[in-house]
């Protein structure tokens, strides 16, 4: 955006990239004196009076005659990815909260760093300490409480390494840890303690990894995971996909990605060209836990992927205080379907160290599942599962001991 007049905090806000709007609540408070005189009854009829304080300031800015919107600058998803790394204090400042707003406080300098891309950050409700999007990315004090039975490798993935960067859990599929980077750090992530330096696919180890896949005709599908495979550049991703497509018995390429929800600008023309050009069937499993993550920009990006021939699925995690009720999950399924995405799995949390406060017990999950089946057609009900080390497939809720 650009300023027609004004300076100081107003100029600071106007210099904020379009994907980083709205600016932090502290900046918006400084803007108010410059724009408040313009917010009269003669302005647009939609009143910001019912909004939370920071949101009210944002609404006032939108109605101000001293601010005008210029055409957006070219999308730069990599810049957005770089901008994602925040301190806990910066995240709280942006949403207008303090550590005192959380019963166990927050972790100032967590071992698993805070990372929230600007687009996802803009979907968080300012001033709301219970916002379900915020709770997924804020390092809260519960992470440091004693958590018996929690593990750094909850799925025992070290036992499934077939080569550097290759996991073989299931006979017909091979998973490549294509990247150790992820734009958004979800606090419940089962790989939050993962040693990517020792176990990630590298360029020097790529030949060995591909040889493992080429040497086993039973492998029909290659899964790119991480981290997030869409944190790779288009050129790097294209080289990897081309090499996989050269293996004749591989028919399907699957990517698991949270980036599409966090940085919808990641759907670039080059990515779409790559998808259209490959002979492989392309499946992308996005990760969305709440309907508010699916912004209009995300829906547009998903539509472009569908038009390029991608099959789109979603997997969620059942998270306490985020989506642990049937009404919230039903709304998510409907929003996903409207965007051309089918609900796939609803995972129970893994026993990863630092994330016990997200757990929902199996009895509660079963009650949610029963209610959800009464609200939705069967094709919109995700399967509630747990990944149990040593099992040959995901274990459905009803089969858990």
C-alpha positions as a printed NumPy array, in Angstrom:
array([[  0.   ,   0.   ,   0.   ],
       [  1.056,   3.655,  -0.213],
       [  0.342,   6.82 ,   1.779],
       [ -1.312,   9.825,   0.18 ],
       [ -0.328,  11.968,   3.17 ],
       [  0.906,  11.607,   6.705],
       [  4.112,  10.385,   8.276],
       [  5.543,   8.822,  11.403],
       [  3.696,   5.659,  12.444],
       [  1.403,   6.05 ,   9.458],
       [  4.363,   5.994,   7.115],
       [  5.736,   2.979,   8.977],
       [  2.483,   1.114,   8.49 ],
       [  2.286,   2.09 ,   4.851],
       [  5.753,   0.677,   4.233],
       [  4.631,  -2.724,   5.482],
       [  4.522,  -5.317,   2.64 ],
       [  1.03 ,  -6.226,   1.555],
       [  1.376,  -9.778,   2.854],
       [  2.354,  -8.501,   6.3  ],
       [ -0.78 ,  -6.389,   6.852],
       [ -2.185,  -5.538,   9.283],
       [  0.874,  -4.191,  11.116],
       [  1.418,  -5.009,  14.808],
       [ -1.197,  -3.722,  17.204],
       [  1.348,  -1.369,  18.764],
       [  1.864,   0.333,  15.398],
       [ -1.874,   0.511,  14.707],
       [ -2.431,   2.305,  18.029],
       [ -0.006,   4.999,  16.937],
       [ -1.801,   5.387,  13.617],
       [ -5.191,   6.089,  15.184],
       [ -4.653,   9.808,  15.896],
       [ -3.83 ,  10.385,  12.225],
       [ -6.935,   8.664,  10.918],
       [ -9.585,   8.988,  13.618],
       [-10.942,  12.348,  12.312],
       [-11.883,  10.664,   9.063],
       [-14.05 ,   8.01 ,  10.73 ],
       [-17.37 ,   9.876,  10.773],
       [-20.922,   8.839,  10.133],
       [-20.504,   9.83 ,   6.504],
       [-17.899,   7.099,   6.028],
       [-18.897,   3.545,   4.94 ],
       [-21.79 ,   2.154,   6.964],
       [-19.966,  -0.932,   8.26 ],
       [-19.04 ,   0.142,  11.784],
       [-15.83 ,  -1.076,  13.395],
       [-17.262,  -0.471,  16.843],
       [-17.93 ,  -4.128,  17.61 ],
       [-14.38 ,  -5.214,  16.81 ],
       [-11.555,  -5.963,  19.215],
       [ -9.279,  -2.946,  19.832],
       [ -6.519,  -3.761,  17.323],
       [ -9.029,  -4.883,  14.721],
       [-10.959,  -1.632,  15.258],
       [ -7.841,   0.331,  14.43 ],
       [ -7.328,  -1.725,  11.278],
       [-10.917,  -1.09 ,  10.223],
       [-10.433,   2.628,  10.803],
       [ -7.324,   2.566,   8.654],
       [ -9.297,   0.983,   5.84 ],
       [-11.833,   3.833,   5.952],
       [ -9.263,   6.621,   6.108],
       [ -8.853,   9.133,   3.254],
       [ -5.138,   9.469,   4.046],
       [ -4.422,   5.879,   3.024],
       [ -4.846,   4.48 ,  -0.463],
       [ -4.06 ,   1.032,  -1.76 ],
       [ -1.635,   0.673,  -4.63 ],
       [ -1.464,  -2.474,  -6.765],
       [  0.267,  -5.213,  -4.737],
       [  3.955,  -5.81 ,  -5.306],
       [  4.925,  -9.062,  -7.045],
       [  4.495, -12.082,  -4.792],
       [  7.709, -13.263,  -3.175],
       [  6.958, -16.385,  -1.212],
       [ 10.586, -16.852,  -0.196],
       [ 10.655, -13.379,   1.371],
       [  7.532, -14.325,   3.302],
       [  9.205, -17.515,   4.455],
       [ 12.22 , -15.551,   5.668],
       [  9.933, -13.094,   7.458],
       [  8.258, -15.906,   9.394],
       [ 10.898, -16.255,  12.11 ],
       [  9.753, -14.273,  15.151],
       [ 10.501, -13.957,  18.808],
       [  7.735, -14.826,  21.215],
       [  7.655, -11.171,  22.246],
       [  7.236, -10.001,  18.652],
       [  4.365, -12.419,  18.078],
       [  2.592, -11.225,  21.213],
       [  3.145,  -7.589,  20.24 ],
       [  1.659,  -8.194,  16.814],
       [ -1.543,  -9.628,  18.274],
       [ -1.774,  -7.126,  21.134],
       [ -1.282,  -9.582,  24.022],
       [  1.131, -10.067,  26.918],
       [  2.482, -13.157,  28.742],
       [  0.022, -12.414,  31.566],
       [ -2.842, -13.296,  29.19 ],
       [ -1.847, -16.992,  29.373],
       [ -2.272, -19.095,  32.515],
       [  1.164, -20.732,  32.271],
       [  2.854, -17.756,  30.648],
       [  4.937, -18.107,  27.508],
       [  8.397, -19.363,  26.583],
       [ 10.596, -16.41 ,  25.674],
       [ 13.308, -18.334,  23.824],
       [ 12.012, -21.822,  22.936],
       [ 14.323, -24.554,  21.623],
       [ 11.811, -25.058,  18.804],
       [ 11.753, -21.497,  17.413],
       [  8.579, -19.534,  16.74 ],
       [  7.892, -19.217,  13.016],
       [  4.689, -17.691,  11.622],
       [  4.489, -16.353,   8.043],
       [  2.84 , -12.945,   7.602],
       [ -0.22 , -14.333,   5.816],
       [ -1.041, -16.771,   8.608],
       [ -0.275, -14.091,  11.183],
       [ -2.837, -11.808,   9.559],
       [ -5.578, -14.425,  10.117],
       [ -5.086, -14.367,  13.918],
       [ -7.648, -12.284,  15.821],
       [ -5.893,  -9.43 ,  17.645],
       [ -6.455,  -9.279,  21.37 ],
       [ -7.823, -12.834,  21.637],
       [ -5.695, -15.113,  23.83 ],
       [ -7.945, -18.049,  22.945],
       [ -7.652, -17.64 ,  19.185],
       [ -7.303, -21.172,  17.761],
       [ -4.74 , -20.106,  15.169],
       [ -2.599, -18.338,  17.757],
       [ -2.645, -21.329,  20.106],
       [ -1.078, -23.488,  17.39 ],
       [  1.993, -21.273,  16.937],
       [  2.635, -19.529,  20.266],
       [  5.21 , -21.129,  22.589],
       [  3.16 , -21.311,  25.777],
       [  4.517, -22.122,  29.211],
       [  2.91 , -25.592,  29.186],
       [  5.731, -26.703,  26.889],
       [  8.137, -26.567,  29.846],
       [  5.965, -28.429,  32.353],
       [  6.873, -32.038,  33.274],
       [  5.408, -34.393,  30.678],
       [  5.987, -38.067,  31.618],
       [  6.128, -40.512,  28.742],
       [  6.822, -37.887,  26.082],
       [  9.419, -38.649,  23.418],
       [ 11.667, -36.804,  20.988],
       [ 11.046, -39.469,  18.309],
       [  7.463, -40.495,  19.076],
       [  7.004, -42.521,  15.876],
       [ 10.409, -44.248,  16.136],
       [ 11.265, -43.027,  12.654],
       [ 14.958, -43.728,  13.151],
       [ 14.075, -47.42 ,  12.796],
       [ 12.685, -46.898,   9.292],
       [ 15.607, -45.181,   7.586],
       [ 16.418, -47.1  ,   4.414],
       [ 19.014, -44.558,   3.242],
       [ 19.874, -40.947,   4.104],
       [ 16.623, -39.031,   3.69 ],
       [ 14.491, -42.139,   2.974],
       [ 11.891, -43.648,   5.331],
       [ 10.262, -46.994,   4.487],
       [  7.294, -47.569,   6.765],
       [  4.938, -49.115,   4.22 ],
       [  5.648, -51.571,   1.433],
       [  4.257, -49.672,  -1.561],
       [  5.454, -46.21 ,  -0.506],
       [  8.723, -44.46 ,   0.206],
       [  8.968, -41.157,   2.029],
       [ 11.69 , -38.616,   1.331],
       [ 12.59 , -36.027,   3.954],
       [ 13.038, -33.487,   1.172],
       [ 13.701, -30.471,   3.383],
       [ 14.316, -29.652,   7.003],
       [ 12.711, -26.229,   6.631],
       [  9.098, -25.387,   7.345],
       [  7.652, -21.891,   7.078],
       [  5.325, -22.339,  10.034],
       [  6.289, -24.076,  13.26 ],
       [  3.264, -25.799,  14.745],
       [  3.888, -26.342,  18.445],
       [  2.436, -29.899,  18.367],
       [  4.682, -31.02 ,  15.469],
       [  5.799, -34.632,  15.91 ],
       [  9.133, -33.745,  14.267],
       [  9.877, -30.71 ,  16.442],
       [ 12.968, -32.546,  17.801],
       [ 13.935, -34.243,  14.527],
       [ 17.62 , -34.342,  13.61 ],
       [ 17.317, -33.086,  10.051],
       [ 21.049, -32.64 ,   9.751],
       [ 21.559, -36.379,  10.054],
       [ 18.425, -37.655,   8.335],
       [ 17.431, -35.207,   5.578],
       [ 17.8  , -35.799,   1.863],
       [ 20.869, -33.954,   0.582],
       [ 22.148, -33.389,  -2.923],
       [ 25.18 , -35.559,  -2.196],
       [ 22.957, -38.355,  -0.9  ],
       [ 20.231, -38.054,  -3.515],
       [ 21.674, -40.712,  -5.853],
       [ 21.699, -43.28 ,  -3.046],
       [ 18.155, -42.401,  -2.019],
       [ 16.835, -42.679,  -5.574],
       [ 18.686, -45.973,  -6.041],
       [ 16.778, -47.427,  -3.077],
       [ 13.498, -46.477,  -4.742],
       [ 14.581, -47.641,  -8.195],
       [ 15.717, -50.954,  -6.781],
       [ 12.326, -51.928,  -5.351],
       [  9.505, -52.353,  -7.906],
       [  6.995, -52.551,  -5.047],
       [  7.324, -48.797,  -4.516],
       [  4.49 , -47.168,  -6.455],
       [  4.272, -43.874,  -4.61 ],
       [  6.929, -41.436,  -3.42 ],
       [  5.962, -39.048,  -0.648],
       [  7.809, -35.767,  -0.22 ],
       [  7.75 , -34.604,   3.371],
       [  9.94 , -32.676,   5.777],
       [  9.971, -30.046,   7.148],
       [  7.959, -29.05 ,   4.154],
       [  8.854, -30.005,   0.575],
       [  7.378, -26.737,  -0.696],
       [ 10.069, -24.853,   1.174],
       [ 12.352, -25.993,  -1.668],
       [ 12.855, -23.624,  -4.585],
       [ 10.948, -24.351,  -7.776],
       [ 14.209, -25.297,  -9.515],
       [ 15.268, -27.711,  -6.776],
       [ 11.813, -29.249,  -6.587],
       [ 11.69 , -29.667, -10.379],
       [ 15.035, -31.483, -10.412],
       [ 13.886, -33.87 ,  -7.692],
       [ 10.499, -34.563,  -9.292],
       [ 12.136, -35.174, -12.678],
       [ 14.486, -37.718, -11.112],
       [ 11.6  , -39.512,  -9.401],
       [  9.54 , -39.557, -12.608],
       [ 12.435, -41.314, -14.362],
       [ 11.802, -44.385, -12.179],
       [  9.305, -46.344, -14.258],
       [  7.465, -48.216, -11.486],
       [  6.656, -45.018,  -9.561],
       [  3.215, -43.794, -10.606],
       [  2.252, -41.282,  -7.919],
       [  3.922, -38.315,  -6.282],
       [  2.489, -37.101,  -2.993],
       [  3.5  , -33.903,  -1.201],
       [  2.583, -33.134,   2.402],
       [  2.56 , -29.389,   2.96 ],
       [  1.462, -26.828,   5.519],
       [  3.03 , -24.051,   3.437],
       [ -0.017, -23.734,   1.172],
       [ -2.105, -22.58 ,   4.133],
       [  0.636, -20.377,   5.573],
       [  1.968, -18.834,   2.318],
       [ -0.568, -19.206,  -0.506],
       [  1.773, -17.245,  -2.809],
       [  3.877, -20.427,  -2.888],
       [  1.681, -21.563,  -5.791],
       [  3.844, -19.995,  -8.482],
       [  3.572, -20.332, -12.275],
       [  6.737, -22.443, -12.201],
       [  5.208, -24.84 ,  -9.676],
       [  2.066, -25.194, -11.772],
       [  4.145, -25.805, -14.908],
       [  6.061, -28.551, -13.102],
       [  2.853, -30.266, -12.038],
       [  1.378, -30.117, -15.522],
       [  4.544, -31.454, -17.127],
       [  5.178, -34.529, -14.979],
       [  3.815, -37.93 , -15.984],
       [  3.163, -38.723, -12.321],
       [ -0.21 , -38.499, -10.641],
       [  0.209, -35.629,  -8.195],
       [ -1.505, -35.644,  -4.809],
       [ -1.014, -32.798,  -2.343],
       [ -2.101, -33.305,   1.238],
       [ -2.483, -29.916,   2.872],
       [ -2.604, -29.458,   6.632],
       [ -5.394, -27.29 ,   7.974],
       [ -6.897, -27.54 ,  11.452],
       [ -9.442, -24.724,  11.482],
       [-11.695, -23.124,   8.894],
       [-10.215, -19.658,   9.491],
       [ -6.894, -20.848,   8.086],
       [ -8.575, -21.177,   4.681],
       [ -8.533, -17.524,   3.655],
       [ -9.735, -16.357,   0.231],
       [ -6.095, -16.257,  -0.925],
       [ -5.605, -19.869,   0.153],
       [ -8.775, -20.913,  -1.692],
       [ -7.543, -19.21 ,  -4.873],
       [ -4.176, -20.979,  -4.607],
       [ -5.844, -24.348,  -4.099],
       [ -8.073, -23.703,  -7.099],
       [ -4.99 , -23.171,  -9.267],
       [ -3.571, -26.477,  -8.118],
       [ -6.836, -28.267,  -8.896],
       [ -6.921, -26.702, -12.365],
       [ -3.41 , -28.078, -12.922],
       [ -4.669, -31.593, -12.195],
       [ -3.714, -32.04 ,  -8.538],
       [ -5.771, -34.234,  -6.232],
       [ -6.156, -32.286,  -2.979],
       [ -6.647, -33.876,   0.421],
       [ -6.425, -32.477,   3.938],
       [ -5.112, -33.908,   7.137],
       [ -5.753, -32.287,  10.489],
       [ -4.677, -32.91 ,  14.044],
       [ -7.254, -33.055,  16.824],
       [ -6.056, -30.339,  19.205],
       [ -7.358, -29.267,  22.594],
       [ -8.835, -25.74 ,  22.578],
       [ -8.257, -25.474,  18.815],
       [-10.7  , -27.829,  17.076],
       [-11.84 , -30.389,  19.668],
       [-15.555, -30.109,  18.974],
       [-17.749, -31.384,  16.173],
       [-19.131, -27.977,  15.152],
       [-15.644, -26.587,  14.498],
       [-14.559, -29.679,  12.583],
       [-17.747, -29.713,  10.502],
       [-17.161, -26.081,   9.537],
       [-13.606, -26.989,   8.493],
       [-14.801, -29.891,   6.33 ],
       [-17.368, -27.701,   4.59 ],
       [-14.818, -24.965,   3.93 ],
       [-12.326, -27.528,   2.6  ],
       [-14.928, -28.99 ,   0.253],
       [-15.825, -25.523,  -1.023],
       [-12.119, -25.083,  -1.87 ],
       [-11.972, -28.43 ,  -3.696],
       [-10.243, -30.37 ,  -0.918],
       [-11.469, -33.635,   0.624],
       [-10.962, -34.293,   4.348],
       [ -8.636, -37.274,   4.733],
       [ -7.213, -37.912,   8.207],
       [ -7.849, -36.392,  11.614],
       [ -4.815, -37.427,  13.632],
       [ -4.7  , -37.943,  17.343],
       [ -1.624, -36.213,  18.706],
       [  1.663, -38.083,  18.917],
       [  3.432, -38.245,  22.313],
       [  6.088, -35.712,  21.359],
       [  7.899, -33.898,  24.14 ],
       [  6.599, -30.385,  24.743],
       [  3.106, -30.834,  23.303],
       [  1.066, -32.724,  25.916],
       [ -1.236, -29.72 ,  26.407],
       [ -2.713, -30.341,  22.944],
       [ -3.831, -33.912,  23.711],
       [ -7.463, -34.982,  23.37 ],
       [ -8.229, -38.367,  24.923],
       [ -9.665, -41.219,  22.886],
       [-13.059, -41.191,  24.611],
       [-13.523, -37.523,  23.778],
       [-12.363, -38.189,  20.205],
       [-14.941, -40.984,  19.836],
       [-17.74 , -38.699,  21.019],
       [-16.647, -36.014,  18.555],
       [-16.551, -38.585,  15.75 ],
       [-20.076, -39.771,  16.511],
       [-21.426, -36.222,  16.518],
       [-19.54 , -35.336,  13.358],
       [-21.133, -38.262,  11.494],
       [-24.519, -36.851,  12.336],
       [-23.599, -33.428,  10.95 ],
       [-21.879, -34.324,   7.671],
       [-22.182, -36.694,   4.724],
       [-19.727, -39.56 ,   4.979],
       [-17.366, -38.204,   2.35 ],
       [-16.726, -35.103,   4.463],
       [-15.94 , -36.995,   7.683],
       [-12.185, -37.399,   8.172],
       [-10.925, -40.694,   9.547],
       [ -9.672, -40.336,  13.107],
       [ -6.42 , -42.258,  13.367],
       [ -3.265, -42.645,  15.38 ],
       [  0.098, -43.554,  13.944],
       [  1.455, -46.402,  16.052],
       [  5.126, -47.344,  15.621],
       [  5.542, -50.767,  14.051],
       [  2.066, -50.927,  12.525],
       [  1.729, -51.433,   8.764],
       [ -0.869, -48.671,   8.417],
       [ -2.513, -45.87 ,  10.379],
       [ -4.631, -47.301,  13.202],
       [ -8.254, -46.099,  13.179],
       [ -9.749, -44.839,  16.424],
       [-12.054, -47.825,  16.81 ],
       [ -9.121, -50.276,  16.615],
       [ -6.959, -48.635,  19.278],
       [ -6.368, -50.695,  22.417]])
